[in-house]
Short mmCIF file of C-alpha atoms and ligand atoms in Angstrom, two decimals:
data_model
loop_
_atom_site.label_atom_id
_atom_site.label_comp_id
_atom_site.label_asym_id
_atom_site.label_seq_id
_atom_site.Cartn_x
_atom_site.Cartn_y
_atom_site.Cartn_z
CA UNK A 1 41.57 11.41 -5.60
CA UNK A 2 39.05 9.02 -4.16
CA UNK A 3 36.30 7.86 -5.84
CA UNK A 4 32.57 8.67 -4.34
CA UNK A 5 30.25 6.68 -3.15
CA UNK A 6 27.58 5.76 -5.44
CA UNK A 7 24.19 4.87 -4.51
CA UNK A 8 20.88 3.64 -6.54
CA UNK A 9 17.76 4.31 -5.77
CA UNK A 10 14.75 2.53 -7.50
CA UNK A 11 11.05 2.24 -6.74
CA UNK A 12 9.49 -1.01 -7.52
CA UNK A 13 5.86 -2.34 -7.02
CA UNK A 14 2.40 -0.19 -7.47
CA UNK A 15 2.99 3.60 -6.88
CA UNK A 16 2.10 5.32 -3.70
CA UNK A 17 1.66 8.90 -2.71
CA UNK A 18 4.84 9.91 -0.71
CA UNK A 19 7.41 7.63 -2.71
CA UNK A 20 9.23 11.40 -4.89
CA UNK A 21 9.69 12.16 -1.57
CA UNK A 22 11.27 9.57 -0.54
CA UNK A 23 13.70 9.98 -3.44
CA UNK A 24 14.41 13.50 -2.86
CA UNK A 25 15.04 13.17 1.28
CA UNK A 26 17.32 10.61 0.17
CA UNK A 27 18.72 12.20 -2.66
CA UNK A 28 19.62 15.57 -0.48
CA UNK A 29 21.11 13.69 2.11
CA UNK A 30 23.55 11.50 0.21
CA UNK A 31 24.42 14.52 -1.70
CA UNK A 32 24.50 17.04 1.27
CA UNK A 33 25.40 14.98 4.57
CA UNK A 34 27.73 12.26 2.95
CA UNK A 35 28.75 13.59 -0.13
CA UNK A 36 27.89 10.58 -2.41
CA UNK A 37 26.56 10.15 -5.88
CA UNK A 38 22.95 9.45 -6.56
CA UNK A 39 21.63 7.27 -9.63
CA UNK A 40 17.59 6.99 -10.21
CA UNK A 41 16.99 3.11 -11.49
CA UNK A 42 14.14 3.62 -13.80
CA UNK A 43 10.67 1.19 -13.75
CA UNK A 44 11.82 -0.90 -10.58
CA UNK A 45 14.29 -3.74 -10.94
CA UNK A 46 13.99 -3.98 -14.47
CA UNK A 47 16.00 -0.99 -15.00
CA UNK A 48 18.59 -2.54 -13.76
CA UNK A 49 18.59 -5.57 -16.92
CA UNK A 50 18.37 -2.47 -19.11
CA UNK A 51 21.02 -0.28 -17.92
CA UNK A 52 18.17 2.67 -17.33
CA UNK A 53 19.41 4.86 -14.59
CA UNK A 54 20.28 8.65 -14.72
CA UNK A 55 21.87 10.73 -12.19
CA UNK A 56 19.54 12.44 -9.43
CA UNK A 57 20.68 15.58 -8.62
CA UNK A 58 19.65 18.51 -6.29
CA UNK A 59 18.26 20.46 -9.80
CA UNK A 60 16.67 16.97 -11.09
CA UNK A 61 14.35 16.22 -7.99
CA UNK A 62 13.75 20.16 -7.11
CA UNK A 63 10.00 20.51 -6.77
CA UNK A 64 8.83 16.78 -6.82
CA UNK A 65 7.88 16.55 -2.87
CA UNK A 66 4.01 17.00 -2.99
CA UNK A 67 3.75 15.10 -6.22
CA UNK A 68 2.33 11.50 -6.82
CA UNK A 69 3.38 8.91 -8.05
CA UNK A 70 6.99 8.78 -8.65
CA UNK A 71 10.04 10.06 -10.88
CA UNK A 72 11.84 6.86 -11.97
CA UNK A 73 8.66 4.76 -12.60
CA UNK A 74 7.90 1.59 -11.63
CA UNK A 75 6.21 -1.51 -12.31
CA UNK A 76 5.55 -5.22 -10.51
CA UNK A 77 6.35 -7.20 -13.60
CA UNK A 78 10.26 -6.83 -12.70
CA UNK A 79 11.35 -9.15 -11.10
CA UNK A 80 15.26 -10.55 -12.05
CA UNK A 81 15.00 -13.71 -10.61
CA UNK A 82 11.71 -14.29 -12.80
CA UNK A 83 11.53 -12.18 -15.72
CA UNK A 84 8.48 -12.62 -18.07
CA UNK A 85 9.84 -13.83 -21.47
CA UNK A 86 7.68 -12.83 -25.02
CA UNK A 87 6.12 -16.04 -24.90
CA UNK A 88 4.70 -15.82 -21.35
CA UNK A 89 7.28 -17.80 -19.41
CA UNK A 90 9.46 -16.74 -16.64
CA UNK A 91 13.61 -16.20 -16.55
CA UNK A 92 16.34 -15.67 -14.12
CA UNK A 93 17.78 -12.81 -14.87
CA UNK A 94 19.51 -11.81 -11.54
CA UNK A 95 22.74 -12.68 -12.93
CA UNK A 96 22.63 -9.99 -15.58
CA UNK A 97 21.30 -6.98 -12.90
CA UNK A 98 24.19 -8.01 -10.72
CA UNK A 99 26.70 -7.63 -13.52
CA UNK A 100 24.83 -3.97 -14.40
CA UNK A 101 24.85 -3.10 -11.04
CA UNK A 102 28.95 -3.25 -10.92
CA UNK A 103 29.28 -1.71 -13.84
CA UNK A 104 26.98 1.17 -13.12
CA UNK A 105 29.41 1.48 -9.95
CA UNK A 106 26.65 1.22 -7.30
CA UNK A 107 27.97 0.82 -3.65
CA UNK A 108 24.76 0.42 -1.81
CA UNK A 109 21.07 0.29 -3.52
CA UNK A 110 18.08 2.07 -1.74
CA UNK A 111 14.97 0.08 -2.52
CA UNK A 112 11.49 1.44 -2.30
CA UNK A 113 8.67 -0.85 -2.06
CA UNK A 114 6.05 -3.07 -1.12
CA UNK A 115 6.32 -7.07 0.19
CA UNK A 116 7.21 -8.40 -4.27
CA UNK A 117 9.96 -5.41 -3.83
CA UNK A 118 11.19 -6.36 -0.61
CA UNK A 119 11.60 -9.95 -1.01
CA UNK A 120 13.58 -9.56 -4.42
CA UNK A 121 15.97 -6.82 -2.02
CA UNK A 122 16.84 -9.40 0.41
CA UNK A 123 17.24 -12.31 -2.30
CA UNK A 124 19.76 -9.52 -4.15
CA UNK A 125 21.30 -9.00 -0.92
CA UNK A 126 21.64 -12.47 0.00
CA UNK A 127 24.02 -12.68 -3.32
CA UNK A 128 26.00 -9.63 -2.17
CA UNK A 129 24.31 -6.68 -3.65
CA UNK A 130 24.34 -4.06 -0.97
CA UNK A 131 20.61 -3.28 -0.50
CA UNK A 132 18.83 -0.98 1.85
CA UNK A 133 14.97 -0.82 1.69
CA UNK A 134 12.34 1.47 2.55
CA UNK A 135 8.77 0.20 3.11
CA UNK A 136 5.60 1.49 0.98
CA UNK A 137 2.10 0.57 0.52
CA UNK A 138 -0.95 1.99 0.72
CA UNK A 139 -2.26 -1.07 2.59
CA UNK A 140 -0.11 -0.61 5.89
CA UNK A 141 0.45 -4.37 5.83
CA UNK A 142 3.99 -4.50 7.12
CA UNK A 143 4.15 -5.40 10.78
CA UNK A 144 7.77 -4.33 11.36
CA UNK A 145 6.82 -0.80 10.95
CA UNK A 146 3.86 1.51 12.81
CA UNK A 147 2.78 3.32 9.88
CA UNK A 148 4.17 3.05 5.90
CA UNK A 149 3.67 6.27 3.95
CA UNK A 150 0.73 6.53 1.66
CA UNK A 151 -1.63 4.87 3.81
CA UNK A 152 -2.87 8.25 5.67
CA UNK A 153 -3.22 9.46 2.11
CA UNK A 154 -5.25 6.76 1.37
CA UNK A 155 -7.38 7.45 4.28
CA UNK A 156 -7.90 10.62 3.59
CA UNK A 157 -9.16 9.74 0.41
CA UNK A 158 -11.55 7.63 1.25
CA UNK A 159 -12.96 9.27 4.52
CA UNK A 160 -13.81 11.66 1.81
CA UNK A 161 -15.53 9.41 -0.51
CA UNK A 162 -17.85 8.15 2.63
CA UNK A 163 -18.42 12.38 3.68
CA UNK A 164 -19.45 12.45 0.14
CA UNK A 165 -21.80 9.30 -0.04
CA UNK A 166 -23.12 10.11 3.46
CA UNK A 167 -24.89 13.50 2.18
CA UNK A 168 -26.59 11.24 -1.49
CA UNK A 169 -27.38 8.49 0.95
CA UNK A 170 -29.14 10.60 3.48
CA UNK A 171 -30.95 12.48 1.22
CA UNK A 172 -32.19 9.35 -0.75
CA UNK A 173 -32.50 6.89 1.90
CA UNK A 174 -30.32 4.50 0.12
CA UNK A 175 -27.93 1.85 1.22
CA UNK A 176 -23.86 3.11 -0.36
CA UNK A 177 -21.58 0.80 -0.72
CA UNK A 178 -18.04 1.81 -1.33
CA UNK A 179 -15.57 -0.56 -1.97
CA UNK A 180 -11.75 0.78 -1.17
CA UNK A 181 -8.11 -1.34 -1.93
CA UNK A 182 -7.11 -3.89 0.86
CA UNK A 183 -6.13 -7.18 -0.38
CA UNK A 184 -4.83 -9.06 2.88
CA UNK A 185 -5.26 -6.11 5.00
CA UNK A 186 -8.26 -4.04 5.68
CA UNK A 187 -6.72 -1.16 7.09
CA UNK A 188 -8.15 1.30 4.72
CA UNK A 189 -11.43 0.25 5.08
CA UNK A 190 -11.30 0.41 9.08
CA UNK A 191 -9.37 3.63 9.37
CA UNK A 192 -11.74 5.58 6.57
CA UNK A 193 -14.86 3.64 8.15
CA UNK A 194 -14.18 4.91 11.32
CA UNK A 195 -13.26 8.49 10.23
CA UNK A 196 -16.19 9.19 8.09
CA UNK A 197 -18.70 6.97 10.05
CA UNK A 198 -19.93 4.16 8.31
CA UNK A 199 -22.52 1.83 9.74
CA UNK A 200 -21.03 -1.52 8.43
CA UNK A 201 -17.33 -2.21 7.72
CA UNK A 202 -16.04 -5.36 5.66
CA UNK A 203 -12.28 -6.29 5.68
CA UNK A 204 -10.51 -9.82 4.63
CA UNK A 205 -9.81 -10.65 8.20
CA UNK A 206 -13.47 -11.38 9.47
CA UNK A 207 -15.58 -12.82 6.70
CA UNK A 208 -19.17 -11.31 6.70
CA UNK A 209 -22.23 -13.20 6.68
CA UNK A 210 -25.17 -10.84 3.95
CA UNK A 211 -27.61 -11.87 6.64
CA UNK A 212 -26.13 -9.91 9.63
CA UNK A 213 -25.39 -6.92 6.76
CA UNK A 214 -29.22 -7.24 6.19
CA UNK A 215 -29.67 -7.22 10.12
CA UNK A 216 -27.77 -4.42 11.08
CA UNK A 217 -29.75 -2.52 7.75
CA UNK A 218 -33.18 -3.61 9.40
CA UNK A 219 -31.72 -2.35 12.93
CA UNK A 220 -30.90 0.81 11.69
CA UNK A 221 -34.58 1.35 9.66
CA UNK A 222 -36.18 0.82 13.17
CA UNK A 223 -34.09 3.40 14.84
CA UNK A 224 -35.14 5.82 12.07
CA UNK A 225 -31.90 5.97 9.89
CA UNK A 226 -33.20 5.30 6.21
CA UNK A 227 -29.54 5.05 5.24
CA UNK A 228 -26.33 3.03 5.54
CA UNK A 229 -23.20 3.00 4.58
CA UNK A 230 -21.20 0.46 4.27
CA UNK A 231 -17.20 0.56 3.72
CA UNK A 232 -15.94 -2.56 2.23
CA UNK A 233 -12.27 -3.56 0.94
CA UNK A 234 -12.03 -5.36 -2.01
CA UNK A 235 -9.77 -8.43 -0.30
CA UNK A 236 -13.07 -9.26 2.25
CA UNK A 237 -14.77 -12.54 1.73
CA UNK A 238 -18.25 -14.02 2.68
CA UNK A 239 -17.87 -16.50 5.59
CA UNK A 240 -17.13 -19.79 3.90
CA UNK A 241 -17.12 -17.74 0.62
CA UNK A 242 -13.85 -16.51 -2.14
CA UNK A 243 -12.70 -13.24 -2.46
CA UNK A 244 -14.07 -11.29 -5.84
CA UNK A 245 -11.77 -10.93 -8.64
CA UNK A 246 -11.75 -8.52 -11.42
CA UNK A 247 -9.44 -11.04 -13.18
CA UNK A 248 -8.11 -14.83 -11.56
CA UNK A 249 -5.49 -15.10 -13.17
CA UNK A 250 -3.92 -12.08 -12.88
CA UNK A 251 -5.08 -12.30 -9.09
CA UNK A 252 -6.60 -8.73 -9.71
CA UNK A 253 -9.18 -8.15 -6.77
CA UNK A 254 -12.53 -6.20 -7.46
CA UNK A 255 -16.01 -6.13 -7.65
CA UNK A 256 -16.93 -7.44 -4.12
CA UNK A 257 -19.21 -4.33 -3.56
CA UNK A 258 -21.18 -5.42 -6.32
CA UNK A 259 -21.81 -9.02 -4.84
CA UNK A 260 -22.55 -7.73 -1.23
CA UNK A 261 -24.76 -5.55 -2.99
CA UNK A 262 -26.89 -8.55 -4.91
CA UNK A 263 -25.93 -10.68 -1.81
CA UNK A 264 -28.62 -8.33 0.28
CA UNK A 265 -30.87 -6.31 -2.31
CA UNK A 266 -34.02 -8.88 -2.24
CA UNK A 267 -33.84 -8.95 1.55
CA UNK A 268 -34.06 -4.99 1.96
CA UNK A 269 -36.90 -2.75 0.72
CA UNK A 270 -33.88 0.63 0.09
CA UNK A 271 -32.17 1.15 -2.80
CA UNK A 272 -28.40 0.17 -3.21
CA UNK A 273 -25.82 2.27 -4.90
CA UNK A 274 -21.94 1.00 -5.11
CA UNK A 275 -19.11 3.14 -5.84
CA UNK A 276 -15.45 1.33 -6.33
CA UNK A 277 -12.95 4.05 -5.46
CA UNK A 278 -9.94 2.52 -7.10
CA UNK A 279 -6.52 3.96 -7.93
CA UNK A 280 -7.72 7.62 -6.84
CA UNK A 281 -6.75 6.21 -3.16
CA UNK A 282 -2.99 5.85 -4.66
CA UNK A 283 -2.57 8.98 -6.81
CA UNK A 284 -1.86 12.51 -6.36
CA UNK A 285 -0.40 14.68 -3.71
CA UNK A 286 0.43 12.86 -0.15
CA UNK A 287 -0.74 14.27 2.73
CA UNK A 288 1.33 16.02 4.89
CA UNK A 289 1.84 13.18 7.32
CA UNK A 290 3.12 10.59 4.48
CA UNK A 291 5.36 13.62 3.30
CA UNK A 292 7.15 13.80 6.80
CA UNK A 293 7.10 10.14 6.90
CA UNK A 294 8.77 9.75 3.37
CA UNK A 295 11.09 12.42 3.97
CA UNK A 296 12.24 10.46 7.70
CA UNK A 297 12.88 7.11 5.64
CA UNK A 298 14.40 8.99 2.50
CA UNK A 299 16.83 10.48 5.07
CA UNK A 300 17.30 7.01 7.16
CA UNK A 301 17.81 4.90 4.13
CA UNK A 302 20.68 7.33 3.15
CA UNK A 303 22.35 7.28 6.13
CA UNK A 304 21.99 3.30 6.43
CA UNK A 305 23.70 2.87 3.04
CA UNK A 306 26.90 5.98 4.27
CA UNK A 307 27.46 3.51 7.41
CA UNK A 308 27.36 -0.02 5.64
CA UNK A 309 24.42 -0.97 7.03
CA UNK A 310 22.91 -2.74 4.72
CA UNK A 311 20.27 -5.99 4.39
CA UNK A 312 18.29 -3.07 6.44
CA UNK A 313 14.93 -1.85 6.27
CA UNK A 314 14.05 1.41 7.57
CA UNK A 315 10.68 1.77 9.91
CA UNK A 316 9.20 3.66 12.28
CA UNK A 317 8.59 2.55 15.40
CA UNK A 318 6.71 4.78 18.26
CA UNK A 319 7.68 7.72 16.66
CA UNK A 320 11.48 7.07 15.86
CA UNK A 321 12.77 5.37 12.72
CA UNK A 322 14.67 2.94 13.67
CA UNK A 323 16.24 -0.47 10.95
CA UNK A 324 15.36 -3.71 11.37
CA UNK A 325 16.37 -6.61 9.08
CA UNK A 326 14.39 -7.10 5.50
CA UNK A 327 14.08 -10.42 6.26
CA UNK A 328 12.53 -10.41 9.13
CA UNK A 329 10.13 -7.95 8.04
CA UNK A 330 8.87 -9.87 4.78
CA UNK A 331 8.16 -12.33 6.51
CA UNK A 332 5.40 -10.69 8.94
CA UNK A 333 2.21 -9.20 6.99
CA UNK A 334 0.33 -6.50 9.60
CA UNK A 335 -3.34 -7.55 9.73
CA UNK A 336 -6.34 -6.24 11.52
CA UNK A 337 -6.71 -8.33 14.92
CA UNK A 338 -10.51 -9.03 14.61
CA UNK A 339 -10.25 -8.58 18.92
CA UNK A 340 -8.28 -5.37 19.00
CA UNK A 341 -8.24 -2.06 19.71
CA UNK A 342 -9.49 -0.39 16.25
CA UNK A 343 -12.04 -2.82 15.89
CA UNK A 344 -13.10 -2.47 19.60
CA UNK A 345 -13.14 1.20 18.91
CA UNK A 346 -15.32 0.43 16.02
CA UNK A 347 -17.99 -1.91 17.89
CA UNK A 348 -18.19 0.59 20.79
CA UNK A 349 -19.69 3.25 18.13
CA UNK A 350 -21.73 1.15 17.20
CA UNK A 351 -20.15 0.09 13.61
CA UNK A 352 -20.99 -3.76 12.49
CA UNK A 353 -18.26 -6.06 10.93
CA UNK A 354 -21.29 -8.57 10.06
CA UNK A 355 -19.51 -11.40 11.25
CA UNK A 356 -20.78 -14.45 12.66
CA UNK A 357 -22.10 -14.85 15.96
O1 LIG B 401 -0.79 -3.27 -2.61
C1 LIG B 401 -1.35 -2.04 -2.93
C2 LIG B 401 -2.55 -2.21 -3.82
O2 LIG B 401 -3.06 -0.91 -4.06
C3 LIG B 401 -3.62 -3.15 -3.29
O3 LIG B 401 -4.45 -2.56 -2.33
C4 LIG B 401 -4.33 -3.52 -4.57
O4 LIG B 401 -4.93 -4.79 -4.49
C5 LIG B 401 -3.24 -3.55 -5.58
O5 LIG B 401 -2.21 -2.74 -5.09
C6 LIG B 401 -3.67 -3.09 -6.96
O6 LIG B 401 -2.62 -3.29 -7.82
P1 LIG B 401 -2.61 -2.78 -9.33
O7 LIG B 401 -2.29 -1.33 -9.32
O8 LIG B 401 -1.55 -3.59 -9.96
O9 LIG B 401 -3.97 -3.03 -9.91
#
């Protein structure tokens, strides 16, 4: 009798609404459409230097599509090819998950994760490791796909945050700042600006000067609107200025809400309130667009590794998934085009980016 196929799957990188269902799309459709095994590769890579992986079957991911977060953990201090040692240096330990992964049996590993995750997939593949990947981030930063699941999540997250500052603000004429993730990209920030209607919107790709903030404050107080909110993400900069870090040398970004915030307060006569939003934008239950998204690239990924095709990254391109090459897409971040169309879309009603003039 024929062996069956065997497959991995492992989720590396920060979590992301969307990713268990992912896992189970893929999961049912190894198991249902090409009758292979499925193996869950616990905390990212590093499971595979410690062996951790247990069989995913239809009982073991029954019930895990609306939930956050994900089943086989995860974490972005795995890399094999530069594995933190006890006394803080770095190893390769690629040779090691290679070995595990033959032993294990795998025939084709399905990847889930962000740019670290992807780039470690194609340097595994590039040594023969069969690897398929599927894209995730909450930051929508990778331009070789439309949309990565999580992100709408995200959104939806935050345009709630701003529906909920918009009703304090009003009623105190104050000035809310609410700072949301974005560390290259500020997707987030402009989708979740937009939706809930902020009056100012900072993201990383067009550095703000405080005065035009202040400006566009003073505008608004003329017109009669004693409050303003302003959407920032925590990777945006001050022209000429660094972005704000929570920690430098872990290159944790945060507190940039706070600085805009003392940047403006002696040049406006309302109060200021800042609210950092945080990890709520990456936990709990994905929307139902991320779920139909994760279920299209669980499914895709599956197939990819059935056929061979692997060195693939699954994406979605006007509507169809469709693979393209992981190399091609790590090397292509997705940023905000300070000149088009969502930021157009933004100016038109009237939102301010408080760039230079
Ligand atoms: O890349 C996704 C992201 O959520 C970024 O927006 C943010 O800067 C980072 O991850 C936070 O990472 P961590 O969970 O490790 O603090």
């Amino acid at each position: 009798m024929t062996r069956k196929k065997r497959i991995g799957i492992l989720t590396g990188g920060g979590d992301c609404p969307g990713l268990n269902a992912v896992i189970r799309a893929a999961v049912r459709t190894a198991i249902r459409d090409h009758e292979m095994e499925v193996f869950g590769i616990q905390l990212g890579f590093e499971g595979l230097l410690t062996g951790s992986a247990i069989p995913l079957t239809s009982e073991s991911i029954r019930g895990i599509l609306p939930k956050g977060g994900t089943l086989l953990r995860t974490t972005n201090r795995g890399n094999p090819f530069a594995f933190p040692t006890a006394d803080g240096r770095c190893e390769d330990r690629s040779k090691e998950a290679i070995e595990n992964i033959e032993r294990l049996g795998l025939d084709g590993i399905i990847a889930i994760g962000g740019d670290g995750t992807l780039k470690i997939a194609q340097r595994l593949f590039d040594l023969g490791v069969p690897m398929v990947a599927v894209p995730k981030t909450i930051d929508n930063d990778i331009a070789a796909t439309d949309y990565t699941f999580g992100f709408m999540t995200a959104v939806a997250v935050a345009t709630d945050a701003v529906d909920r500052l918009h009703t304090t603000a009003e009623s105190h004429d104050r000035v809310m700042i609410l700072e949301v993730m974005g560390r290259n990209a500020g997707w987030i920030a402009l989708y979740s600006g937009i939706a809930g209607g902020a009056d100012i919107i900072l993201v990383p790709e067009i550095p703000y000067r405080p005065e035009e903030i202040v400006r566009t404050i003073r505008d608004r107080q003329i017109e009669g609107a004693m409050f303003d909110i302003v959407v920032v993400a925590e990777g945006a900069k001050r022209e000429g200025g660094e972005e704000s870090y929570v920690d430098k040398s872990s290159g944790r970004l945060g507190g940039i809400a706070y600085r805009v915030a003392e940047e403006i307060q002696k040049q406006i006569d309302l109060e200021i309130r800042v609210t950092v939003l945080g990890h709520i934008q990456r936990g709990g239950s994905p929307i139902a667009f991320d779920r139909i998204l994760a279920s299209r690239f669980g499914k895709a990924a599956a197939d990819l590794v059935a056929d061979g095709q692997v060195g693939q990254m699954v994406a979605l391109r006007q509507d169809t998934i469709v693979s393209v090459a992981i190399r091609d897409a790590i090397s292509n971040p997705k940023l905000v085009d300070p000149e088009g169309q969502m930021v157009q879309t933004a100016r038109s009603l009237g939102i301010s980016f408080a760039e230079g003039r």
